Short mmCIF file of C-alpha atoms in Angstrom, two decimals:
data_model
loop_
_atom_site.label_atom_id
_atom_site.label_comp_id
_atom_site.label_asym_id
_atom_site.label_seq_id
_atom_site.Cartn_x
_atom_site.Cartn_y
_atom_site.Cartn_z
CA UNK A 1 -51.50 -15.95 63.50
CA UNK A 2 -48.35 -15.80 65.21
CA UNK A 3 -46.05 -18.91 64.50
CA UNK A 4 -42.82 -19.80 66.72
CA UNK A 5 -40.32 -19.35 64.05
CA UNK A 6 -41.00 -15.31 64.35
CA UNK A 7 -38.76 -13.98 66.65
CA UNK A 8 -40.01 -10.79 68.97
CA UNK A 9 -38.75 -7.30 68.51
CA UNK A 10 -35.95 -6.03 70.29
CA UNK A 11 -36.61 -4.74 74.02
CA UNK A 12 -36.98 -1.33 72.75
CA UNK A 13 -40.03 -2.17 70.24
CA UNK A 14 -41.46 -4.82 72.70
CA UNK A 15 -41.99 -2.39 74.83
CA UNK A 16 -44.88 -1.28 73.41
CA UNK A 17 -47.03 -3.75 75.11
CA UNK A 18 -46.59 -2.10 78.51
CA UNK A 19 -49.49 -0.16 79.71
CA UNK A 20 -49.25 3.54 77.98
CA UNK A 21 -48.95 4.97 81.43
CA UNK A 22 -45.32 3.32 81.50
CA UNK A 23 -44.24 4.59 78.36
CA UNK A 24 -42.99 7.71 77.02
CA UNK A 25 -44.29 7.42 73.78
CA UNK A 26 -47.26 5.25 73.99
CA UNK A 27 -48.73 5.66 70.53
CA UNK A 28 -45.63 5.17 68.74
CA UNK A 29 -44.62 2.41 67.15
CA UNK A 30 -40.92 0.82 66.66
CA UNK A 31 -40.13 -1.17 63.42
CA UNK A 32 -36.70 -2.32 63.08
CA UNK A 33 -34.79 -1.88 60.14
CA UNK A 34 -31.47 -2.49 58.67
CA UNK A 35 -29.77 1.47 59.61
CA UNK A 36 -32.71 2.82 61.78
CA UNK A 37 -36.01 1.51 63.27
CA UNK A 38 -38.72 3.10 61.13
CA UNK A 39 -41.82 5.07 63.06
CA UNK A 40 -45.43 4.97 62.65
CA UNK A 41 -48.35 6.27 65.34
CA UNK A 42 -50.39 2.98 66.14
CA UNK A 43 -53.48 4.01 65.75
CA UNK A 44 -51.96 4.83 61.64
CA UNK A 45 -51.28 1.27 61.56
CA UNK A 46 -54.52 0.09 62.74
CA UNK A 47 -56.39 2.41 59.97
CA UNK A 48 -54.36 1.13 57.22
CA UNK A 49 -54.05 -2.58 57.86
CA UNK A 50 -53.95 -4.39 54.61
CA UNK A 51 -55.93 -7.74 55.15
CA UNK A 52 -59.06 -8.70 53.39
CA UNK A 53 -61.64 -6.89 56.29
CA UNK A 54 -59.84 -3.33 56.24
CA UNK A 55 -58.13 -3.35 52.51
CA UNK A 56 -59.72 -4.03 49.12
CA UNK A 57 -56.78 -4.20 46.60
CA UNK A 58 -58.47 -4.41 43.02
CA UNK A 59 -59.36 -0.48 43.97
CA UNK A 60 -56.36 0.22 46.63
CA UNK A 61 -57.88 1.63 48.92
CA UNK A 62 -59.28 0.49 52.98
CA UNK A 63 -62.78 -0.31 53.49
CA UNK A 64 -64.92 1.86 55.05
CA UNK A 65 -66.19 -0.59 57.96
CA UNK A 66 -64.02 0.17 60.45
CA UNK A 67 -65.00 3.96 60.41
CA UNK A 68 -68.36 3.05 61.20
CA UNK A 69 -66.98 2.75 65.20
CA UNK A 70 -63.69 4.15 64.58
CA UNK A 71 -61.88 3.28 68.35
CA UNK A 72 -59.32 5.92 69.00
CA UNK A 73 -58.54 4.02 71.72
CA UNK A 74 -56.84 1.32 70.25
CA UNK A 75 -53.20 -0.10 71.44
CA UNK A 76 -50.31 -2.87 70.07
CA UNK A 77 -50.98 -5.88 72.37
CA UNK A 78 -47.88 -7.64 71.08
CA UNK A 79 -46.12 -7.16 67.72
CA UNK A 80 -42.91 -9.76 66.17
CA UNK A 81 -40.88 -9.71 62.88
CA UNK A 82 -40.65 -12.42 60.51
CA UNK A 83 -37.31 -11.91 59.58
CA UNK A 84 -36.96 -13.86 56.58
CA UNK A 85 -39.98 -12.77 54.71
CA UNK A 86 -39.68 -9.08 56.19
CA UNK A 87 -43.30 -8.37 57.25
CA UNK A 88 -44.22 -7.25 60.48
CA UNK A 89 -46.93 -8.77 62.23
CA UNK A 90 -49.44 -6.95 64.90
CA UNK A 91 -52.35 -7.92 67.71
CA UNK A 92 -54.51 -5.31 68.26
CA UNK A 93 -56.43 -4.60 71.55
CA UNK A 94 -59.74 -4.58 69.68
CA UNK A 95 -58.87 -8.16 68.66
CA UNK A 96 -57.77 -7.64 65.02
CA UNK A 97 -54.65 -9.13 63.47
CA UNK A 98 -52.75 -7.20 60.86
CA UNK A 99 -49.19 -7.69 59.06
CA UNK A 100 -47.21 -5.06 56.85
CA UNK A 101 -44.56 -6.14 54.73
CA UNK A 102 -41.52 -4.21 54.79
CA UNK A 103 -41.10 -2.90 51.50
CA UNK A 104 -44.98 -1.14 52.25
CA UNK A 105 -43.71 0.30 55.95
CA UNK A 106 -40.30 1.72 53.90
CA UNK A 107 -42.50 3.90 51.67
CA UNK A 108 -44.59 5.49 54.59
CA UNK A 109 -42.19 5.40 57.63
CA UNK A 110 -43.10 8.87 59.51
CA UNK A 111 -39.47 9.79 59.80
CA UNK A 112 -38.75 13.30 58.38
CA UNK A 113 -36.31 12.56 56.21
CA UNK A 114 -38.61 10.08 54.43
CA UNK A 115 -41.74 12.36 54.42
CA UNK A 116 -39.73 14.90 52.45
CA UNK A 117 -38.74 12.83 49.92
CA UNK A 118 -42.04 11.35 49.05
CA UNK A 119 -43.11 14.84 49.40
CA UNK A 120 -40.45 16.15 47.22
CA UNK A 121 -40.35 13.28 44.70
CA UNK A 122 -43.23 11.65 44.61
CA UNK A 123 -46.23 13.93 45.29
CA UNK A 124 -45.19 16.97 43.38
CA UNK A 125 -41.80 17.59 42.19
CA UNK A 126 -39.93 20.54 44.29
CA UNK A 127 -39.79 23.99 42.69
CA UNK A 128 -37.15 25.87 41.71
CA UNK A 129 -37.91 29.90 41.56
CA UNK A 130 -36.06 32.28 39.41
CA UNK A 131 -35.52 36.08 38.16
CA UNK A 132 -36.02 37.02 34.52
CA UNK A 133 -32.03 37.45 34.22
CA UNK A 134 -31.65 33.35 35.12
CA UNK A 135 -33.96 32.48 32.09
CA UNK A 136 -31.40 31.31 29.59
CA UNK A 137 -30.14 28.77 32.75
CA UNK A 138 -33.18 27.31 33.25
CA UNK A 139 -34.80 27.50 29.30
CA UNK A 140 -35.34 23.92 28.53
CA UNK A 141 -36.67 22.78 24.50
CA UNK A 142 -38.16 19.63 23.62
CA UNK A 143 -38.79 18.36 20.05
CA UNK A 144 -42.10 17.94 19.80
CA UNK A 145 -42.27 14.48 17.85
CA UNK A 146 -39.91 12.87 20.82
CA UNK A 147 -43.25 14.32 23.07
CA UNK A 148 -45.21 12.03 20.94
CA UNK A 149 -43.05 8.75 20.06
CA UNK A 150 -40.95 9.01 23.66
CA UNK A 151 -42.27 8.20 27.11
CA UNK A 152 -39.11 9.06 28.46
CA UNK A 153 -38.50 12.79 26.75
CA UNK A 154 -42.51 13.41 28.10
CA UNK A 155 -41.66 12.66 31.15
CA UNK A 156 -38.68 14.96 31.21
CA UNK A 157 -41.12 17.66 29.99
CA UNK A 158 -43.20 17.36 32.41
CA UNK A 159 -40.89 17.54 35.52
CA UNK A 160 -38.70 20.47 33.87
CA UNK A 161 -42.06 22.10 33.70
CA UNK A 162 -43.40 21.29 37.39
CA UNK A 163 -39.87 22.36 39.02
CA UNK A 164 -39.10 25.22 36.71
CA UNK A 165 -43.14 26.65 35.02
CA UNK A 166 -41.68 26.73 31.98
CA UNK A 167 -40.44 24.84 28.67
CA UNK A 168 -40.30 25.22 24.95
CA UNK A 169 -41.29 22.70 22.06
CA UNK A 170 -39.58 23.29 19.54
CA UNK A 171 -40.71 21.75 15.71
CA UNK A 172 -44.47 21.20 15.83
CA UNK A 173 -45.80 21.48 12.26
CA UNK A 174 -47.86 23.82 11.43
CA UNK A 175 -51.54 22.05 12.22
CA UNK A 176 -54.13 22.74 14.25
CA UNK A 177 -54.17 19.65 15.89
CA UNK A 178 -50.77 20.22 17.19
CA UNK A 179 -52.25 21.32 21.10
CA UNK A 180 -54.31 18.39 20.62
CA UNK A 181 -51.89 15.89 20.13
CA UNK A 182 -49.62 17.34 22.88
CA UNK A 183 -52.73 17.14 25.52
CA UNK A 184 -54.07 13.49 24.73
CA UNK A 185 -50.03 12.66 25.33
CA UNK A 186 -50.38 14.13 29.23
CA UNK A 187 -54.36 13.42 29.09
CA UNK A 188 -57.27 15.79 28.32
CA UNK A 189 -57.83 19.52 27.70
CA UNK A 190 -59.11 21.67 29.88
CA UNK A 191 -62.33 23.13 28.39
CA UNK A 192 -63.86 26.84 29.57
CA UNK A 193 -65.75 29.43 28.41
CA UNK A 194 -63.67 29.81 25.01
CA UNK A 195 -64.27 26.06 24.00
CA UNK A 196 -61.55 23.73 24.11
CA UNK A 197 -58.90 25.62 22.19
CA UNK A 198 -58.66 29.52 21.72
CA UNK A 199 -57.19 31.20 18.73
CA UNK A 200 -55.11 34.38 19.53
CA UNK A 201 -54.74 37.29 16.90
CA UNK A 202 -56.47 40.63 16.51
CA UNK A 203 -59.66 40.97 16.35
CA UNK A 204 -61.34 44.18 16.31
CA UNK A 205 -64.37 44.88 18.71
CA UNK A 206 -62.96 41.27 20.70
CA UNK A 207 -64.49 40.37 23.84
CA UNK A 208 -61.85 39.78 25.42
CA UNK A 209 -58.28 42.08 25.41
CA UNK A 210 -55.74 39.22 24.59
CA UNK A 211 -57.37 39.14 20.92
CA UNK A 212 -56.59 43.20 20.59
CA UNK A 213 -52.93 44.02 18.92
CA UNK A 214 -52.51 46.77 21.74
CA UNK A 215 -49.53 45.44 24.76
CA UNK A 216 -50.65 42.46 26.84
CA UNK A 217 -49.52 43.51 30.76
CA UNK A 218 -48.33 40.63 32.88
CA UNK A 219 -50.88 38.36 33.37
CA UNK A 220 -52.50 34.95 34.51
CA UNK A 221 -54.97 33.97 32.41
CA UNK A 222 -58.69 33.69 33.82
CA UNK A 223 -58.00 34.54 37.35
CA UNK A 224 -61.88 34.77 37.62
CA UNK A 225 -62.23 30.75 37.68
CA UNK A 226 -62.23 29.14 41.20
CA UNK A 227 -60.45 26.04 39.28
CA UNK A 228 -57.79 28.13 37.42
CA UNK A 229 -56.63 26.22 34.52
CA UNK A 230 -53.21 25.08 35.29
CA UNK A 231 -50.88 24.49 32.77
CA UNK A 232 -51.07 27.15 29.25
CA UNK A 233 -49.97 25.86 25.70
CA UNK A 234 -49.39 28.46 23.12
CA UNK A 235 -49.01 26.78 19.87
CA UNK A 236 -47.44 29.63 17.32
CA UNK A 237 -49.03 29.49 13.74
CA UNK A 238 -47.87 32.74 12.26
CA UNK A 239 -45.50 35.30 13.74
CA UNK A 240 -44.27 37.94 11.52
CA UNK A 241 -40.17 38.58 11.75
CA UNK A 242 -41.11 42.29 13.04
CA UNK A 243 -40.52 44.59 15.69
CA UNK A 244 -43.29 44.00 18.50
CA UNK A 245 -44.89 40.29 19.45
CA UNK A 246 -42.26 39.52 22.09
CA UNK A 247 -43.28 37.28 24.80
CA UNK A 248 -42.78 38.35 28.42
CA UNK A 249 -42.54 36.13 31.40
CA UNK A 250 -41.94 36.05 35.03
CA UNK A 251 -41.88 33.39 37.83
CA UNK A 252 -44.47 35.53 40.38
CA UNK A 253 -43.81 32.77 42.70
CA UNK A 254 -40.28 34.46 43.40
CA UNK A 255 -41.89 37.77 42.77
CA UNK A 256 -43.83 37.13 45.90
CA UNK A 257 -40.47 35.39 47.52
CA UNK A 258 -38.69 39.10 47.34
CA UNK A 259 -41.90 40.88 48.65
CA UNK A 260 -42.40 38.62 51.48
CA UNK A 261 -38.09 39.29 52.54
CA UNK A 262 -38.44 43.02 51.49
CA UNK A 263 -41.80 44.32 52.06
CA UNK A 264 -43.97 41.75 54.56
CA UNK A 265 -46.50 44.32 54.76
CA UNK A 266 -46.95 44.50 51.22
CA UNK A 267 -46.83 40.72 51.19
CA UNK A 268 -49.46 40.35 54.18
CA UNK A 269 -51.68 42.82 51.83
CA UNK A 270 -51.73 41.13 48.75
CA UNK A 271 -51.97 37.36 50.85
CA UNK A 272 -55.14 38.39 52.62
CA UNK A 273 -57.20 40.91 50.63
CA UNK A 274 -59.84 39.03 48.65
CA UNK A 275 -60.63 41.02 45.04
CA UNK A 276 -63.00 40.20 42.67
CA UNK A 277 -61.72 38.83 39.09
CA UNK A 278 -64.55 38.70 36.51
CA UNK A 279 -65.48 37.87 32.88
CA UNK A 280 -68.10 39.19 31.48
CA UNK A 281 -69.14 38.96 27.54
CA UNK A 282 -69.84 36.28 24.71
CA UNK A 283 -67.89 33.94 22.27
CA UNK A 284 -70.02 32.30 19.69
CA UNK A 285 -73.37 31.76 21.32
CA UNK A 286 -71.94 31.58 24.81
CA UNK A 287 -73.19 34.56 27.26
CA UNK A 288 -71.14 34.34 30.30
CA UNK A 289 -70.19 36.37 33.57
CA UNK A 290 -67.59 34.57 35.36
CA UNK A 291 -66.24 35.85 38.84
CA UNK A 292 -64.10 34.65 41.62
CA UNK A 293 -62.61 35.80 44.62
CA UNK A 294 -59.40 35.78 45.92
CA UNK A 295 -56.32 37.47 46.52
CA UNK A 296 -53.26 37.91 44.13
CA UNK A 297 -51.07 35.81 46.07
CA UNK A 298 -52.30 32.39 47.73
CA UNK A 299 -50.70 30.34 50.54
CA UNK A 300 -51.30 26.63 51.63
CA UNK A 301 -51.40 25.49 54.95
CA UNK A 302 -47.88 25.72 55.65
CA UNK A 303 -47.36 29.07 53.88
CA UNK A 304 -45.58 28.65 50.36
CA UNK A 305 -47.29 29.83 47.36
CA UNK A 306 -49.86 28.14 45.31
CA UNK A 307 -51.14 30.07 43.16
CA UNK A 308 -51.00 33.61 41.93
CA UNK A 309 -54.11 35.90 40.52
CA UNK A 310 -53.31 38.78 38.07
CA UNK A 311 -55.25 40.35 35.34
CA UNK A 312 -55.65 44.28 35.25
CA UNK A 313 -58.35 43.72 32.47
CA UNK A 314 -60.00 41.21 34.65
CA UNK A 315 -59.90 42.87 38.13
CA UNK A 316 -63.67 43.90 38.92
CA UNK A 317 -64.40 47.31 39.56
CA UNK A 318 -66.21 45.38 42.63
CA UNK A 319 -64.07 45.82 45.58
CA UNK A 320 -65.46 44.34 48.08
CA UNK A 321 -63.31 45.08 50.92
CA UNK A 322 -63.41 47.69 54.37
CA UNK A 323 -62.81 51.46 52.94
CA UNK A 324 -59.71 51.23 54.88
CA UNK A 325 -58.11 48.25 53.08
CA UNK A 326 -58.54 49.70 49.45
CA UNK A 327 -55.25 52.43 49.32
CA UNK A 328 -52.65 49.47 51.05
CA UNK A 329 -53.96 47.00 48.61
CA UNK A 330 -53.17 49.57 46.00
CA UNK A 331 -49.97 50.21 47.92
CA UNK A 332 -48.64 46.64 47.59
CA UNK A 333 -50.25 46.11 43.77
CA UNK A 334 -48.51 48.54 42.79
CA UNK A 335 -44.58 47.54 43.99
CA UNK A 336 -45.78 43.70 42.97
CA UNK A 337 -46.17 44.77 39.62
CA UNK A 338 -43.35 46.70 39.32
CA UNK A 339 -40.83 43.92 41.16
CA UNK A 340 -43.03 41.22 38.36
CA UNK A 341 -41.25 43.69 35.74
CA UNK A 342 -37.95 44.35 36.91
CA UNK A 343 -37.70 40.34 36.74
CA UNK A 344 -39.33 39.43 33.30
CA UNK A 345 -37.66 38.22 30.76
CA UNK A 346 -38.07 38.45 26.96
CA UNK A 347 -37.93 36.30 23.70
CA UNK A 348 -39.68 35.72 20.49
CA UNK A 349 -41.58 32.67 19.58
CA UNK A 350 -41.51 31.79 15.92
CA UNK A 351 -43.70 29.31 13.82
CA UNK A 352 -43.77 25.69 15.29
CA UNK A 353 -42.83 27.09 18.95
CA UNK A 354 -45.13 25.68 21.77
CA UNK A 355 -44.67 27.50 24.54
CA UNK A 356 -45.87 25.93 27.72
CA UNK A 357 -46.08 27.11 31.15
CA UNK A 358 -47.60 27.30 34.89
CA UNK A 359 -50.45 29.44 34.82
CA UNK A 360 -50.91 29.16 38.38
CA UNK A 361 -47.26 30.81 38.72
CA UNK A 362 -46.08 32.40 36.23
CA UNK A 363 -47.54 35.56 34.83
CA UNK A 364 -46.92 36.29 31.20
CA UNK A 365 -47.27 39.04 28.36
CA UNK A 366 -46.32 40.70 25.03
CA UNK A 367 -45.15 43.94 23.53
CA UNK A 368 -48.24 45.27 21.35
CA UNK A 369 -47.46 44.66 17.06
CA UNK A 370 -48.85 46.41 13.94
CA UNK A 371 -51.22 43.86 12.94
CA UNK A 372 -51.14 45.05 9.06
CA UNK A 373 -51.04 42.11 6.11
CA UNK A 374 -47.49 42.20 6.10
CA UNK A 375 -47.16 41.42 9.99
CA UNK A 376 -49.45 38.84 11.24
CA UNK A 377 -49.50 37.07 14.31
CA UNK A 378 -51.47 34.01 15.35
CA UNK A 379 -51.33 31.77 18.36
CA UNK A 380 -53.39 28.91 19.13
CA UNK A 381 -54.02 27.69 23.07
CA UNK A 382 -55.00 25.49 25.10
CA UNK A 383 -55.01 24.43 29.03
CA UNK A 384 -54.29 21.55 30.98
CA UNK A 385 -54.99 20.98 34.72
CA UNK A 386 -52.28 20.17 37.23
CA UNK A 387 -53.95 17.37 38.25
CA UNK A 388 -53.62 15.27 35.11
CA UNK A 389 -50.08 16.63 34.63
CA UNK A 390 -49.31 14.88 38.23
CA UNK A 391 -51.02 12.12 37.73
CA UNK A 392 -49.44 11.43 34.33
CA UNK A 393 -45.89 12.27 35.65
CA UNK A 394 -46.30 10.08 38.31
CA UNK A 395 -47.45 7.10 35.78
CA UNK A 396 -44.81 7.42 34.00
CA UNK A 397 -41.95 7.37 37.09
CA UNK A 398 -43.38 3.70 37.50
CA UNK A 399 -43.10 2.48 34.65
CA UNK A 400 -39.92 4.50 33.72
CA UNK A 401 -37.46 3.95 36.77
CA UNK A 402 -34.49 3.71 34.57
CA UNK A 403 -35.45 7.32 32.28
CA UNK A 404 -32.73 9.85 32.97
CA UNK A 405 -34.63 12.33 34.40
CA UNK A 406 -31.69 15.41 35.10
CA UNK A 407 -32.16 18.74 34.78
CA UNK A 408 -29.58 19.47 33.70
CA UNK A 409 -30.37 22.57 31.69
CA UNK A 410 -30.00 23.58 27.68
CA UNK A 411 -30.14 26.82 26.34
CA UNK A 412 -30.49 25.45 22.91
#
């Protein structure tokens, strides 16, 4: 396995052959590169060796095998470089043999510089919050044919709209296909209780208070799934040039950034207190009674928002929460709606519009309309999950390394 014209590591990577008693770091190993050694834990290494036992590469991914008697105990007997073809070459103490070429150990060296880039742009683009009163800095429009013909232009779409929650399309005929098109482009709809597309415009004696004329509050739509749909598409068909119709939105992501600074209490509140969002009622033939529960604002591991829950038609009149917790959850509803206000912004969509946006983080609205003959409004929407948004963006950064992908904003 090992031939003579490898040479060994440097003193400070050979090291790690000593017993683990005689080291200070006895798990860690040392890869030399050409401005700092690169980092990994051993027993890392071990689980992701890439020969033909542990790795199978038409899927990948490692074999399971070596899970079967996983041995945490297992240590670097000796380790050399071959310098020439860059790969580093390992003996294990459970008598395995495993080599990593160098270009593969750049990609997942542990240091923290290099975990925050892969986290920042390769897993999920990093997001950039912003008041109602920055909107016309960060407004971004797409032509909606270049979505269709140009890989690059979608995949500038789709990273404005994973760092920002928002962009327009601008010049999408007037078809009802239009949603379709745009979603086979990224992937697949998201289909739920409303089928796979939803048509928005008054209906009287509607199940469901986005189809009334009457003001739509700040809102994500159905907060009462467990897998909220992630990404909304509003497709405008008709809009009247009339007083009333005006779309709201707000970034409740920095919404929740000012109440965690200003009021932690009211932050703690609204992070922790589980309500109950429900849908109850039929479209078509489909009876349903949807609920989920969670609170308004929802952390990850490490504490940054993922996802926010807000629907005053939808919040149950279920509380299911300790007599003492109802009046503070009140409390801190009541100044997050209020802040979600203060930094909303406004603007009217007009026919051929697409607006597209976060549902996980934004929350969004209208002003109420006179729905008479002479002022009509219809919008047609659709969802798509996060997931395939990723996963597409992500596609297309591989086979797209030289697409400018700046941000550069436009307030066209």
């Amino acid at each position: 396995m090992f031939q003579a014209d490898r040479r060994e590591l440097p003193s400070h990577a050979s090291q790690l052959a000593v017993p683990p008693k005689e080291q200070d770091h006895p798990c860690l190993v040392l890869v030399p590169d050409m401005y700092q050694d690169m980092q990994f834990p051993d027993i890392w290494l071990r689980d992701n060796c890439l020969c033909q036992e542990c790795f199978m590469p038409q899927t990948l991914s490692r074999l399971p095998q070596l899970w079967n008697n996983l041995d945490t105990s297992v240590r670097v007997l000796r380790q050399e470089v071959d310098v020439e073809q860059q790969v580093l070459y390992i003996e294990w103490s459970d008598g395995h043999f495993s080599q990593y070429p160098y270009s593969w150990l750049r990609e997942r060296d542990f240091s923290e510089a290099n975990r925050e880039r892969y986290l920042r742009d390769f897993y999920r683009p990093e997001q950039q919050l912003w008041s109602g009163r920055d909107f016309e800095h960060i407004r971004r429009v797409f032509n909606y044919q270049e979505l269709l013909t140009n890989d690059c232009v979608l995949q500038q779409w789709l990273q404005h709209l994973a760092v920002f929650g928002v962009a327009l399309v601008k010049e999408a005929p007037l078809q009802m296909d239009v949603l379709r098109h745009l979603c086979n482009r990224v992937g697949f709809m998201r289909r739920t209780t409303y089928g796979e597309e939803f048509s928005v415009r008054a209906q009287p004696g509607a199940s469901n208070y986005a189809y009334l004329a009457a003001p739509l509050p700040l809102h994500t739509d159905m907060p009462y799934f467990e897998y909220l749909p992630g990404v909304t598409l509003l497709h405008t068909l008709e809009q009247s040039a009339s007083p009333g119709g005006v779309n709201l939105l707000t970034d409740a992501f920095y919404v929740a950034d000012i109440l965690r600074e200003r009021y932690p209490e009211h932050f703690r509140v609204l992070s922790q207190t589980p309500v109950d969002w429900a849908d109850i009622g039929q479209d078509g033939d489909l009876q349903f009674h949807n609920i989920w529960r969670a609170p308004v604002i929802n952390l990850d591991a490490e504490g940054r928002c993922v996802r926010i829950n807000h629907s005053i038609p939808q919040r149950d009149s279920h509380f299911s929460v300790a007599l003492e917790e109802v009046r503070p959850w009140y409390e801190a509803m009541a100044t997050f709606v209020r802040l979600a206000q203060e930094h909303s912004c406004s603007f009217k969509t007009t026919p051929g519009d697409v607006l597209t946006f976060n549902n996980l983080r934004l929350v969004h609205g209208r002003t109420g309309y006179d729905d008479t003959d002479r002022n009509v409004r219809h919008i047609l929407g659709a969802f798509i999950d996060w997931d395939i948004v990723y996963s597409r963006l992500r596609v297309l950064r591989r086979a797209n390394t030289t697409c400018h992908t700046s941000l550069t904003q436009s307030g066209s």
